[in-house]
Short mmCIF file of C-alpha atoms in Angstrom, two decimals:
data_model
loop_
_atom_site.label_atom_id
_atom_site.label_comp_id
_atom_site.label_asym_id
_atom_site.label_seq_id
_atom_site.Cartn_x
_atom_site.Cartn_y
_atom_site.Cartn_z
CA MET F 1 8.25 58.65 -3.13
CA GLU F 2 8.23 55.47 -0.69
CA GLN F 3 6.68 52.48 -0.74
CA TYR F 4 5.33 50.91 2.10
CA PRO F 5 4.16 47.15 1.80
CA ALA F 6 0.81 46.27 2.61
CA VAL F 7 1.47 44.27 5.16
CA SER F 8 3.85 44.27 7.82
CA PRO F 9 7.32 42.24 7.02
CA SER F 10 6.83 40.47 10.65
CA LEU F 11 3.29 39.50 9.29
CA PHE F 12 4.26 38.79 5.87
CA ARG F 13 6.46 36.10 7.18
CA THR F 14 4.16 34.15 9.84
CA LEU F 15 1.60 34.23 6.66
CA THR F 16 4.00 32.73 4.38
CA ALA F 17 5.40 30.39 7.00
CA GLN F 18 1.60 28.98 7.71
CA LYS F 19 1.38 28.64 4.25
CA LYS F 20 4.17 25.88 3.93
CA MET F 21 2.80 24.48 7.07
CA VAL F 22 -0.64 23.82 5.32
CA LEU F 23 1.32 22.96 2.24
CA VAL F 24 2.48 19.99 4.45
CA GLY F 25 0.01 18.84 6.93
CA ALA F 26 -1.74 18.68 3.00
CA GLY F 27 1.00 16.17 1.65
CA ILE F 28 0.91 14.64 4.58
CA LEU F 29 -2.95 13.70 4.62
CA ILE F 30 -2.40 13.09 0.92
CA PHE F 31 0.19 10.61 2.04
CA PHE F 32 -1.45 8.89 4.89
CA ALA F 33 -4.63 8.48 2.16
CA TYR F 34 -2.82 7.14 -0.22
CA VAL F 35 -1.17 4.15 2.28
CA GLY F 36 -4.18 3.35 3.38
CA LEU F 37 -6.47 2.94 0.42
CA ASN F 38 -3.45 1.04 -0.73
CA ILE F 39 -3.55 -1.38 2.30
CA GLY F 40 -7.21 -1.53 2.25
CA ILE F 41 -6.50 -2.52 -1.89
CA TRP F 42 -4.36 -5.03 -0.66
CA ARG F 43 -6.38 -6.28 2.38
CA TYR F 44 -9.46 -7.10 0.09
CA ALA F 45 -7.10 -8.98 -2.48
CA ARG F 46 -5.43 -11.05 -0.05
CA ASN F 47 -8.99 -11.23 1.66
CA SER F 48 -10.77 -12.46 -1.40
CA GLY F 49 -8.25 -15.06 -2.39
CA LYS F 50 -8.67 -16.44 1.29
CA ALA F 51 -12.84 -16.80 0.79
CA ALA F 52 -12.46 -18.70 -2.63
CA GLN F 53 -9.92 -20.77 -1.13
CA THR F 54 -12.18 -21.81 2.04
CA VAL F 55 -15.30 -22.29 -0.36
CA ALA F 56 -13.50 -24.62 -2.42
CA GLN F 57 -12.68 -26.78 1.10
CA GLU F 58 -15.40 -26.52 2.03
CA ASN F 59 -16.67 -28.03 -1.19
CA GLY F 60 -14.84 -30.86 -1.92
CA GLY F 61 -12.70 -28.99 -3.63
CA ALA F 62 -12.02 -27.07 -7.02
CA ALA F 63 -14.85 -27.04 -9.64
CA GLY F 64 -13.76 -30.04 -12.05
CA ASP F 65 -11.16 -31.77 -9.62
CA GLU F 66 -12.21 -35.15 -9.39
CA ASN F 67 -9.23 -36.23 -7.37
CA ALA F 68 -10.29 -33.55 -4.26
CA GLY F 69 -11.46 -34.66 -0.89
CA PRO F 70 -10.07 -37.54 1.46
CA PRO F 71 -9.62 -40.70 0.14
CA PRO F 72 -12.48 -43.43 0.73
CA ALA F 73 -12.17 -46.06 3.44
CA GLY F 74 -10.42 -49.09 2.61
CA GLY F 75 -7.84 -47.82 -0.45
CA LEU F 76 -10.19 -47.79 -2.84
CA THR F 77 -10.36 -45.00 -5.87
CA PRO F 78 -13.52 -43.84 -6.60
CA THR F 79 -14.03 -43.78 -10.87
CA ILE F 80 -16.85 -40.81 -11.72
CA THR F 81 -18.52 -42.14 -14.62
CA PRO F 82 -20.26 -38.94 -16.43
CA THR F 83 -23.56 -38.98 -17.35
CA PRO F 84 -24.56 -39.26 -20.97
CA ARG F 85 -26.27 -36.06 -22.40
CA SER F 86 -29.08 -36.55 -24.13
CA THR F 87 -29.48 -35.13 -28.12
CA PRO F 88 -32.31 -33.94 -29.71
CA THR F 89 -34.49 -36.28 -32.49
CA PRO F 90 -33.23 -34.18 -35.72
CA THR F 91 -36.75 -33.79 -37.94
CA PRO F 92 -36.61 -35.88 -40.48
CA ARG F 93 -36.41 -34.73 -43.98
CA PRO F 94 -37.66 -36.04 -47.20
CA THR F 95 -34.65 -36.87 -49.12
CA GLY F 96 -34.20 -38.04 -52.77
CA PRO F 97 -35.56 -37.03 -56.48
CA GLY F 98 -38.02 -34.01 -56.58
CA PRO F 99 -38.64 -30.53 -58.42
CA TYR F 100 -35.86 -28.57 -56.31
CA ALA F 101 -32.32 -28.15 -56.77
CA CYS F 102 -29.72 -25.51 -55.70
CA ASP F 103 -28.99 -22.70 -58.34
CA PRO F 104 -26.08 -21.27 -59.55
CA LEU F 105 -26.42 -17.82 -56.55
CA GLY F 106 -26.40 -21.35 -54.31
CA ILE F 107 -30.21 -21.02 -53.64
CA CYS F 108 -32.77 -23.71 -53.09
CA ASN F 109 -35.06 -23.70 -56.19
CA HIS F 110 -38.48 -25.21 -57.75
CA TYR F 111 -37.19 -26.73 -60.95
CA GLY F 112 -40.32 -28.06 -63.31
CA ASP F 113 -37.54 -31.24 -63.98
CA ALA F 114 -34.50 -30.69 -62.49
CA GLN F 115 -33.30 -33.74 -63.89
CA ARG F 116 -33.43 -32.58 -67.75
CA LYS F 117 -31.53 -29.02 -66.32
CA GLU F 118 -28.56 -30.92 -65.51
CA CYS F 119 -28.47 -30.60 -62.18
CA PRO F 120 -26.23 -33.16 -60.20
CA LYS F 121 -28.58 -33.12 -57.37
CA THR F 122 -32.45 -32.88 -57.04
CA TYR F 123 -34.54 -32.53 -53.43
CA ALA F 124 -37.58 -33.87 -52.39
CA ASP F 125 -37.85 -30.74 -49.90
CA ASP F 126 -37.91 -26.57 -50.52
CA HIS F 127 -34.35 -26.05 -48.30
CA CYS F 128 -32.29 -28.57 -50.44
CA LEU F 129 -30.82 -30.11 -47.15
CA ASP F 130 -29.16 -27.04 -46.42
CA GLU F 131 -26.62 -28.44 -49.33
CA CYS F 132 -26.59 -25.73 -52.11
CA SER F 133 -24.03 -23.28 -50.87
CA ASP F 134 -21.75 -26.46 -51.98
CA ILE F 135 -20.57 -25.66 -55.31
CA LYS F 136 -20.60 -29.60 -56.27
CA VAL F 137 -24.51 -29.86 -56.18
CA GLN F 138 -25.33 -26.58 -57.24
CA CYS F 139 -27.11 -27.03 -61.29
CA PRO F 140 -24.95 -25.45 -64.56
CA LYS F 141 -26.60 -21.97 -65.74
#
């Protein structure tokens, strides 16, 4: 028996040619989308840099640039004096001999008589001036 194709050979060639054209067209569209996207990214990056430069120029230079801007008249150069920062005054803590000392584990504990326990340093407050991490001030066992 003779087998007949589902479509005629001329129709098959036409469909194959159209399929190739569709694939070529899709490839061209993808290529243009890729190029357009890259151009858009490049323009964005270029314009972002210009925008940052423009802002810096309008503000007299980059932040922290003390030499930015036109020189003053008369050839004098301005001197910039830093403003002193105020530091908060620490709360005084009591010091001197007291019932507190650092134990061998580095914890500030209350001892009845820390000097009798041969502790190298005693404190009047229950924080031991936060020195208990130092082995030199810890009491022996």
